[in-house]
Tab-separated table of C-alpha atoms and ligand atoms in Angstrom:
chain	number	residue	atom	x	y	z
A	26	UNK	CA	-23.712	10.676	18.031
A	27	UNK	CA	-23.726	7.219	16.596
A	28	UNK	CA	-20.316	5.644	16.344
A	29	UNK	CA	-18.847	4.901	12.932
A	30	UNK	CA	-18.352	1.189	12.382
A	31	UNK	CA	-15.082	-0.100	10.966
A	32	UNK	CA	-14.104	-3.457	9.513
A	33	UNK	CA	-10.470	-4.387	9.010
A	34	UNK	CA	-9.539	-6.644	6.113
A	35	UNK	CA	-6.173	-8.095	7.048
A	36	UNK	CA	-6.286	-7.593	10.817
A	37	UNK	CA	-3.158	-9.608	11.620
A	38	UNK	CA	-0.850	-7.609	9.332
A	39	UNK	CA	1.155	-4.532	10.223
A	40	UNK	CA	-1.495	-2.033	9.050
A	41	UNK	CA	-4.302	-4.126	10.563
A	42	UNK	CA	-2.682	-4.208	13.999
A	43	UNK	CA	-1.988	-0.488	13.943
A	44	UNK	CA	-5.583	0.179	12.880
A	45	UNK	CA	-6.766	-1.743	15.962
A	46	UNK	CA	-4.672	0.566	18.144
A	47	UNK	CA	-5.901	3.695	16.374
A	48	UNK	CA	-9.574	2.750	16.768
A	49	UNK	CA	-9.066	2.379	20.527
A	50	UNK	CA	-7.925	5.989	20.644
A	51	UNK	CA	-10.843	7.335	18.604
A	52	UNK	CA	-14.003	7.394	20.754
A	53	UNK	CA	-16.341	8.053	17.788
A	54	UNK	CA	-15.284	4.857	16.015
A	55	UNK	CA	-15.913	1.212	16.803
A	56	UNK	CA	-14.524	-1.995	15.413
A	57	UNK	CA	-17.397	-4.130	14.159
A	58	UNK	CA	-15.418	-7.024	12.716
A	59	UNK	CA	-12.195	-8.342	11.259
A	60	UNK	CA	-11.082	-10.455	8.340
A	61	UNK	CA	-7.846	-12.389	8.479
A	62	UNK	CA	-5.867	-15.024	6.613
A	63	UNK	CA	-3.633	-17.826	7.776
A	64	UNK	CA	-2.183	-16.285	10.923
A	65	UNK	CA	-4.742	-17.999	13.151
A	66	UNK	CA	-2.747	-17.778	16.373
A	67	UNK	CA	-2.587	-14.015	16.195
A	68	UNK	CA	-6.189	-13.791	14.966
A	69	UNK	CA	-7.442	-15.762	17.992
A	70	UNK	CA	-5.497	-13.462	20.277
A	71	UNK	CA	-6.979	-10.352	18.624
A	72	UNK	CA	-10.518	-11.783	18.774
A	73	UNK	CA	-10.160	-12.582	22.458
A	74	UNK	CA	-8.470	-9.360	23.528
A	75	UNK	CA	-10.891	-7.132	21.633
A	76	UNK	CA	-13.987	-9.274	22.316
A	77	UNK	CA	-14.739	-9.418	18.594
A	78	UNK	CA	-17.973	-11.203	17.733
A	79	UNK	CA	-17.879	-10.925	13.981
A	80	UNK	CA	-14.995	-12.211	11.962
A	81	UNK	CA	-14.302	-14.044	8.758
A	82	UNK	CA	-11.396	-16.026	7.361
A	83	UNK	CA	-11.340	-18.530	4.508
A	84	UNK	CA	-8.944	-20.565	6.674
A	85	UNK	CA	-10.929	-20.615	9.907
A	86	UNK	CA	-14.304	-22.308	10.373
A	87	UNK	CA	-16.963	-19.831	11.360
A	88	UNK	CA	-20.447	-20.454	12.648
A	89	UNK	CA	-21.782	-17.173	11.271
A	90	UNK	CA	-20.481	-16.373	7.812
A	91	UNK	CA	-19.612	-18.564	4.864
A	92	UNK	CA	-18.121	-15.887	2.593
A	93	UNK	CA	-16.572	-12.440	2.680
A	94	UNK	CA	-19.601	-11.033	0.878
A	95	UNK	CA	-21.995	-12.500	3.432
A	96	UNK	CA	-19.880	-11.117	6.268
A	97	UNK	CA	-19.794	-7.616	4.746
A	98	UNK	CA	-23.451	-7.630	3.773
A	99	UNK	CA	-24.487	-8.470	7.323
A	100	UNK	CA	-22.330	-5.824	8.944
A	101	UNK	CA	-22.565	-3.018	6.342
A	102	UNK	CA	-19.719	-1.057	7.932
A	103	UNK	CA	-19.315	2.697	7.507
A	104	UNK	CA	-15.648	2.141	6.732
A	105	UNK	CA	-13.673	-0.795	5.402
A	106	UNK	CA	-9.937	-0.657	6.039
A	107	UNK	CA	-8.475	-2.687	3.240
A	108	UNK	CA	-5.085	-4.037	4.286
A	109	UNK	CA	-4.788	-7.571	2.941
A	110	UNK	CA	-1.477	-7.731	1.101
A	111	UNK	CA	-1.053	-9.104	-2.391
A	112	UNK	CA	-3.415	-10.033	-5.156
A	113	UNK	CA	-6.004	-11.390	-2.680
A	114	UNK	CA	-6.201	-7.909	-1.203
A	115	UNK	CA	-7.151	-6.485	-4.577
A	116	UNK	CA	-10.034	-8.944	-4.963
A	117	UNK	CA	-11.345	-8.336	-1.453
A	118	UNK	CA	-11.077	-4.543	-1.855
A	119	UNK	CA	-13.243	-4.776	-4.965
A	120	UNK	CA	-15.777	-6.932	-3.137
A	121	UNK	CA	-15.875	-4.570	-0.154
A	122	UNK	CA	-16.859	-1.528	-2.219
A	123	UNK	CA	-20.436	-2.785	-2.566
A	124	UNK	CA	-21.032	-2.942	1.196
A	125	UNK	CA	-19.531	0.226	2.650
A	126	UNK	CA	-19.454	4.008	2.363
A	127	UNK	CA	-15.703	4.428	2.558
A	128	UNK	CA	-12.800	2.320	1.400
A	129	UNK	CA	-9.701	3.224	3.400
A	130	UNK	CA	-7.131	1.650	1.161
A	131	UNK	CA	-3.739	0.255	2.110
A	132	UNK	CA	-3.618	-2.697	-0.295
A	133	UNK	CA	-1.325	-1.502	-3.055
A	134	UNK	CA	-2.396	-4.118	-5.570
A	135	UNK	CA	-5.930	-2.681	-5.672
A	136	UNK	CA	-4.781	0.437	-7.513
A	137	UNK	CA	-1.667	-1.025	-9.129
A	138	UNK	CA	-3.474	-3.954	-10.788
A	139	UNK	CA	-7.066	-2.765	-10.887
A	140	UNK	CA	-6.986	1.042	-10.495
A	141	UNK	CA	-9.547	1.879	-13.195
A	142	UNK	CA	-11.948	-0.813	-11.926
A	143	UNK	CA	-11.652	0.215	-8.275
A	144	UNK	CA	-12.315	3.847	-9.174
A	145	UNK	CA	-15.248	2.902	-11.398
A	146	UNK	CA	-16.842	0.749	-8.686
A	147	UNK	CA	-16.360	3.470	-6.054
A	148	UNK	CA	-18.114	5.950	-8.341
A	149	UNK	CA	-20.936	3.521	-9.107
A	150	UNK	CA	-21.638	2.737	-5.450
A	151	UNK	CA	-20.872	6.263	-4.232
A	152	UNK	CA	-18.004	5.143	-2.027
A	153	UNK	CA	-15.211	7.430	-0.839
A	154	UNK	CA	-11.731	6.186	-1.683
A	155	UNK	CA	-9.230	7.364	0.941
A	156	UNK	CA	-5.578	6.327	0.733
A	157	UNK	CA	-3.776	5.051	3.842
A	158	UNK	CA	-0.233	4.811	2.543
A	159	UNK	CA	1.739	7.673	4.110
A	160	UNK	CA	2.788	9.286	0.831
A	161	UNK	CA	-0.667	9.187	-0.733
A	162	UNK	CA	-2.322	10.320	2.459
A	163	UNK	CA	0.100	13.252	2.480
A	164	UNK	CA	-0.700	14.242	-1.104
A	165	UNK	CA	-4.424	13.699	-0.474
A	166	UNK	CA	-4.223	16.117	2.467
A	167	UNK	CA	-2.463	18.917	0.585
A	168	UNK	CA	-3.865	18.429	-2.924
A	169	UNK	CA	-5.832	21.239	-4.530
A	170	UNK	CA	-7.031	22.172	-7.999
A	171	UNK	CA	-3.912	24.222	-8.782
A	172	UNK	CA	-1.462	21.307	-8.656
A	173	UNK	CA	1.036	21.006	-11.507
A	174	UNK	CA	3.328	18.254	-10.139
A	175	UNK	CA	3.425	16.000	-7.144
A	176	UNK	CA	6.435	14.667	-5.277
A	177	UNK	CA	6.660	11.647	-3.012
A	178	UNK	CA	9.648	10.559	-0.973
A	179	UNK	CA	11.403	7.215	-0.684
A	180	UNK	CA	13.690	5.854	2.009
A	181	UNK	CA	15.915	4.019	-0.464
A	182	UNK	CA	15.590	0.974	1.786
A	183	UNK	CA	18.379	-1.011	3.357
A	184	UNK	CA	20.601	-0.542	0.288
A	185	UNK	CA	20.614	3.256	0.311
A	186	UNK	CA	24.245	3.500	1.478
A	187	UNK	CA	25.499	0.366	-0.247
A	188	UNK	CA	27.449	0.599	-3.505
A	189	UNK	CA	25.600	-0.766	-6.545
A	190	UNK	CA	28.406	-3.258	-7.260
A	191	UNK	CA	27.860	-4.913	-3.886
A	192	UNK	CA	24.083	-5.412	-4.178
A	193	UNK	CA	24.263	-8.940	-5.601
A	194	UNK	CA	25.892	-10.193	-2.393
A	195	UNK	CA	23.116	-9.060	-0.075
A	196	UNK	CA	21.171	-11.685	1.877
A	197	UNK	CA	17.551	-11.469	3.081
A	198	UNK	CA	18.939	-10.762	6.562
A	199	UNK	CA	20.807	-7.674	5.319
A	200	UNK	CA	17.686	-6.369	3.602
A	201	UNK	CA	15.225	-6.960	6.420
A	202	UNK	CA	17.057	-4.462	8.650
A	203	UNK	CA	15.038	-1.560	7.287
A	204	UNK	CA	16.014	1.925	8.410
A	205	UNK	CA	12.780	3.908	8.878
A	206	UNK	CA	9.460	2.116	8.761
A	207	UNK	CA	8.566	-1.086	10.551
A	208	UNK	CA	6.786	-3.253	7.991
A	209	UNK	CA	6.121	-6.744	6.662
A	210	UNK	CA	8.811	-8.816	4.888
A	211	UNK	CA	7.769	-8.375	1.263
A	212	UNK	CA	7.306	-4.632	1.560
A	213	UNK	CA	10.695	-4.334	3.257
A	214	UNK	CA	12.370	-6.042	0.307
A	215	UNK	CA	10.217	-3.963	-2.077
A	216	UNK	CA	11.429	-0.877	-0.318
A	217	UNK	CA	15.059	-1.816	-0.990
A	218	UNK	CA	14.486	-2.496	-4.693
A	219	UNK	CA	12.223	0.582	-4.724
A	220	UNK	CA	9.620	-1.589	-6.415
A	221	UNK	CA	7.406	-0.391	-3.605
A	222	UNK	CA	7.975	3.191	-4.752
A	223	UNK	CA	7.136	2.223	-8.327
A	224	UNK	CA	3.852	0.798	-6.983
A	225	UNK	CA	3.280	4.060	-5.162
A	226	UNK	CA	3.869	6.100	-8.318
A	227	UNK	CA	1.303	3.876	-10.087
A	228	UNK	CA	-1.137	4.405	-7.220
A	229	UNK	CA	-0.558	8.157	-7.264
A	230	UNK	CA	-1.142	8.147	-11.019
A	231	UNK	CA	-4.563	6.553	-10.411
A	232	UNK	CA	-5.512	8.600	-7.344
A	233	UNK	CA	-4.445	12.050	-8.526
A	234	UNK	CA	-4.710	11.467	-12.273
A	235	UNK	CA	-1.387	12.950	-13.296
A	236	UNK	CA	1.821	11.720	-14.937
A	237	UNK	CA	3.827	14.489	-13.297
A	238	UNK	CA	5.148	12.534	-10.343
A	239	UNK	CA	8.649	13.005	-8.945
A	240	UNK	CA	10.376	10.807	-6.378
A	241	UNK	CA	13.289	11.794	-4.138
A	242	UNK	CA	15.292	9.765	-1.659
A	243	UNK	CA	14.731	11.245	1.756
A	244	UNK	CA	16.467	9.318	4.563
A	245	UNK	CA	14.554	10.513	7.639
A	246	UNK	CA	11.087	9.829	6.208
A	247	UNK	CA	9.798	13.052	7.774
A	248	UNK	CA	8.618	14.640	4.536
A	249	UNK	CA	6.056	12.302	3.011
A	250	UNK	CA	5.156	14.260	-0.068
A	251	UNK	CA	4.701	17.658	-1.663
A	252	UNK	CA	2.536	19.347	-4.253
A	253	UNK	CA	3.967	21.922	-6.636
A	254	UNK	CA	1.299	24.463	-7.509
A	255	UNK	CA	0.977	26.466	-10.715
A	256	UNK	CA	1.635	29.753	-8.866
A	257	UNK	CA	5.084	28.686	-7.665
A	258	UNK	CA	3.960	27.543	-4.218
A	259	UNK	CA	5.147	24.211	-2.856
A	260	UNK	CA	3.119	22.615	-0.078
A	261	UNK	CA	5.094	20.054	1.876
A	262	UNK	CA	3.635	17.418	4.192
A	263	UNK	CA	5.933	17.004	7.199
A	264	UNK	CA	5.579	14.685	10.201
A	265	UNK	CA	6.945	11.570	11.886
A	266	UNK	CA	6.932	8.315	9.921
A	267	UNK	CA	4.171	6.743	11.997
A	268	UNK	CA	1.499	4.839	10.058
A	269	UNK	CA	-1.053	5.417	12.795
A	270	UNK	CA	-1.357	9.042	11.687
A	271	UNK	CA	-2.449	8.378	8.081
A	272	UNK	CA	-4.559	5.417	9.269
A	273	UNK	CA	-6.392	7.724	11.681
A	274	UNK	CA	-6.844	10.356	8.981
A	275	UNK	CA	-8.395	7.796	6.632
A	276	UNK	CA	-11.011	7.126	9.317
A	277	UNK	CA	-11.693	10.664	10.541
A	278	UNK	CA	-11.407	12.570	7.217
A	279	UNK	CA	-12.420	15.342	6.594
A	280	UNK	CA	-11.896	15.987	10.298
A	281	UNK	CA	-8.823	15.361	12.424
A	282	UNK	CA	-9.368	13.661	15.773
A	283	UNK	CA	-6.284	11.596	16.486
A	284	UNK	CA	-4.043	13.130	19.142
A	285	UNK	CA	-0.276	12.720	18.865
A	286	UNK	CA	1.720	15.787	19.921
A	287	UNK	CA	5.049	14.414	18.904
A	288	UNK	CA	6.543	16.330	16.018
A	289	UNK	CA	9.856	16.030	14.166
A	290	UNK	CA	12.466	18.769	14.600
A	291	UNK	CA	12.882	21.560	12.089
A	292	UNK	CA	16.478	20.551	11.524
A	293	UNK	CA	18.248	20.409	8.167
A	294	UNK	CA	18.608	16.619	8.252
A	295	UNK	CA	14.834	16.324	8.208
A	296	UNK	CA	14.791	18.150	4.872
A	297	UNK	CA	17.446	16.310	2.876
A	298	UNK	CA	16.542	15.075	-0.595
A	299	UNK	CA	18.608	13.137	-3.135
A	300	UNK	CA	17.979	12.018	-6.678
A	301	UNK	CA	17.259	8.325	-7.165
A	302	UNK	CA	20.240	6.342	-8.499
A	303	UNK	CA	19.331	4.790	-11.869
A	304	UNK	CA	21.736	1.875	-11.647
A	305	UNK	CA	20.870	0.939	-8.109
A	306	UNK	CA	17.107	0.810	-8.622
A	307	UNK	CA	16.426	-0.400	-12.194
A	308	UNK	CA	12.976	-1.855	-11.456
A	309	UNK	CA	11.820	1.475	-10.069
A	310	UNK	CA	12.758	3.343	-13.228
A	311	UNK	CA	11.188	0.659	-15.369
A	312	UNK	CA	7.991	0.854	-13.305
A	313	UNK	CA	7.737	4.591	-13.957
A	314	UNK	CA	7.644	3.947	-17.714
A	315	UNK	CA	4.583	1.660	-17.593
A	316	UNK	CA	2.139	3.907	-15.702
A	317	UNK	CA	-0.514	3.855	-18.420
A	318	UNK	CA	-0.097	0.176	-19.304
A	319	UNK	CA	-2.296	-1.782	-16.917
A	320	UNK	CA	-1.312	-5.225	-18.226
A	321	UNK	CA	2.374	-4.498	-17.581
A	322	UNK	CA	1.533	-3.146	-14.135
A	323	UNK	CA	-0.189	-6.428	-13.293
A	324	UNK	CA	2.881	-8.302	-14.555
A	325	UNK	CA	5.153	-6.000	-12.540
A	326	UNK	CA	3.319	-6.903	-9.333
A	327	UNK	CA	3.055	-10.631	-10.064
A	328	UNK	CA	6.715	-10.999	-11.033
A	329	UNK	CA	7.807	-9.061	-7.967
A	330	UNK	CA	5.825	-11.322	-5.653
A	331	UNK	CA	7.438	-14.413	-7.183
A	332	UNK	CA	10.932	-12.922	-7.206
A	333	UNK	CA	10.781	-11.659	-3.617
A	334	UNK	CA	9.598	-15.073	-2.445
A	335	UNK	CA	12.592	-16.673	-4.157
A	336	UNK	CA	14.981	-14.088	-2.732
A	337	UNK	CA	13.689	-14.637	0.814
A	338	UNK	CA	14.364	-18.357	0.367
A	339	UNK	CA	17.886	-17.444	-0.797
A	340	UNK	CA	17.269	-19.034	-4.207
A	341	UNK	CA	18.106	-15.901	-6.216
A	342	UNK	CA	20.317	-12.849	-5.739
A	343	UNK	CA	18.974	-9.479	-4.664
A	344	UNK	CA	19.758	-7.951	-8.067
A	345	UNK	CA	17.855	-10.713	-9.845
A	346	UNK	CA	14.571	-9.455	-8.393
A	347	UNK	CA	14.652	-6.432	-10.708
A	348	UNK	CA	15.821	-8.517	-13.668
A	349	UNK	CA	12.940	-10.973	-13.285
A	350	UNK	CA	10.404	-8.156	-12.999
A	351	UNK	CA	11.601	-6.309	-16.096
A	352	UNK	CA	11.909	-9.456	-18.222
A	353	UNK	CA	8.428	-10.591	-17.232
A	354	UNK	CA	6.849	-7.215	-18.021
A	355	UNK	CA	8.493	-7.129	-21.430
A	356	UNK	CA	6.683	-10.332	-22.372
A	357	UNK	CA	3.245	-9.123	-21.343
A	358	UNK	CA	1.031	-6.924	-23.455
A	359	UNK	CA	-2.646	-6.487	-24.257
A	360	UNK	CA	-5.784	-4.728	-23.104
A	361	UNK	CA	-7.384	-5.264	-19.723
A	362	UNK	CA	-11.165	-5.182	-20.013
A	363	UNK	CA	-12.300	-7.016	-16.909
A	364	UNK	CA	-11.298	-8.474	-13.559
A	365	UNK	CA	-11.055	-11.849	-15.307
A	366	UNK	CA	-8.423	-10.346	-17.611
A	367	UNK	CA	-6.490	-9.173	-14.554
A	368	UNK	CA	-6.586	-12.645	-13.039
A	369	UNK	CA	-5.483	-14.183	-16.331
A	370	UNK	CA	-2.567	-11.765	-16.847
A	371	UNK	CA	-1.534	-12.265	-13.235
A	372	UNK	CA	-1.437	-16.029	-13.749
A	373	UNK	CA	0.541	-15.866	-16.995
A	374	UNK	CA	2.985	-13.371	-15.493
A	375	UNK	CA	3.643	-15.601	-12.500
A	376	UNK	CA	4.395	-18.469	-14.860
A	377	UNK	CA	6.824	-16.355	-16.913
A	378	UNK	CA	8.494	-15.064	-13.758
A	379	UNK	CA	8.953	-18.580	-12.414
A	380	UNK	CA	10.481	-19.739	-15.693
A	381	UNK	CA	12.918	-16.848	-15.758
B	5	MG	MG1	4.546	4.235	1.466
């Protein structure tokens, strides 16, 4: 059998690195190239260790390819793993759709800021859209046509056990000690504001086309999601919080080929759920109210990126992240008819957020 070729967009990030490991454990899959950004030291190491011949980065001179499109067109991979963070990741995901058969999607901004366009392009080019994020992978695996509601879980981040009144004193150091998942800096902060979970609700809204999305705080991260069916059945997706599992599934779907016989215990602590605290996570609750307003979703993402950057530099307080996001979104309205509109709204939102 011919091996399935995979390209990783964002190879030096957390998802990219884990995808490299997963591919090594899947004999029917081969890495045919990588795309990376500014982390050239790590990129060189990856290229050398994995003997990668084909790669592309806008920040690294390359004798073979002068653009992402040229790179993708030459390689025509079976699967593109899209894991470039931020707004750049959205643009490259959209570009990748034209040159592959499957988009394994980790970049949140693709669905948050451009969901309708990504789905439309996938349909047009007959490309499968498979989510990588653990919660969406979980729902994707248990979804069926009798679903009434879906539920995804949240860790509550580093602030889960901290009183709301004390949040404004937290430093980046306090926040970056994240309890369950090992992730990049922005997503770790986003996990503590639960802005990340708001993004995930927006993504779920696009992927599963429903407004009926519940979120519960679940400290162990062992239940990733559930579907509530019209006949009273609840299907729960249960497993260790290990991103390699959903990454592998996004490659091997509809089959399962990744071996990992390490399961969580059936103990009560692995099935604890709590309601989300409204005062502690204001941006999350705000995010849930703008699901069907794409322009505000774009603003939500842009303002968060600016605010998190400022927080990491210790220029604003932790609680100001949510304030900046909500204030920015309130100033943005209008229809989004094209990718150019998205870029424009993103730009304006960043300006507003900076001013605030
Ligand atoms: Mg997630």
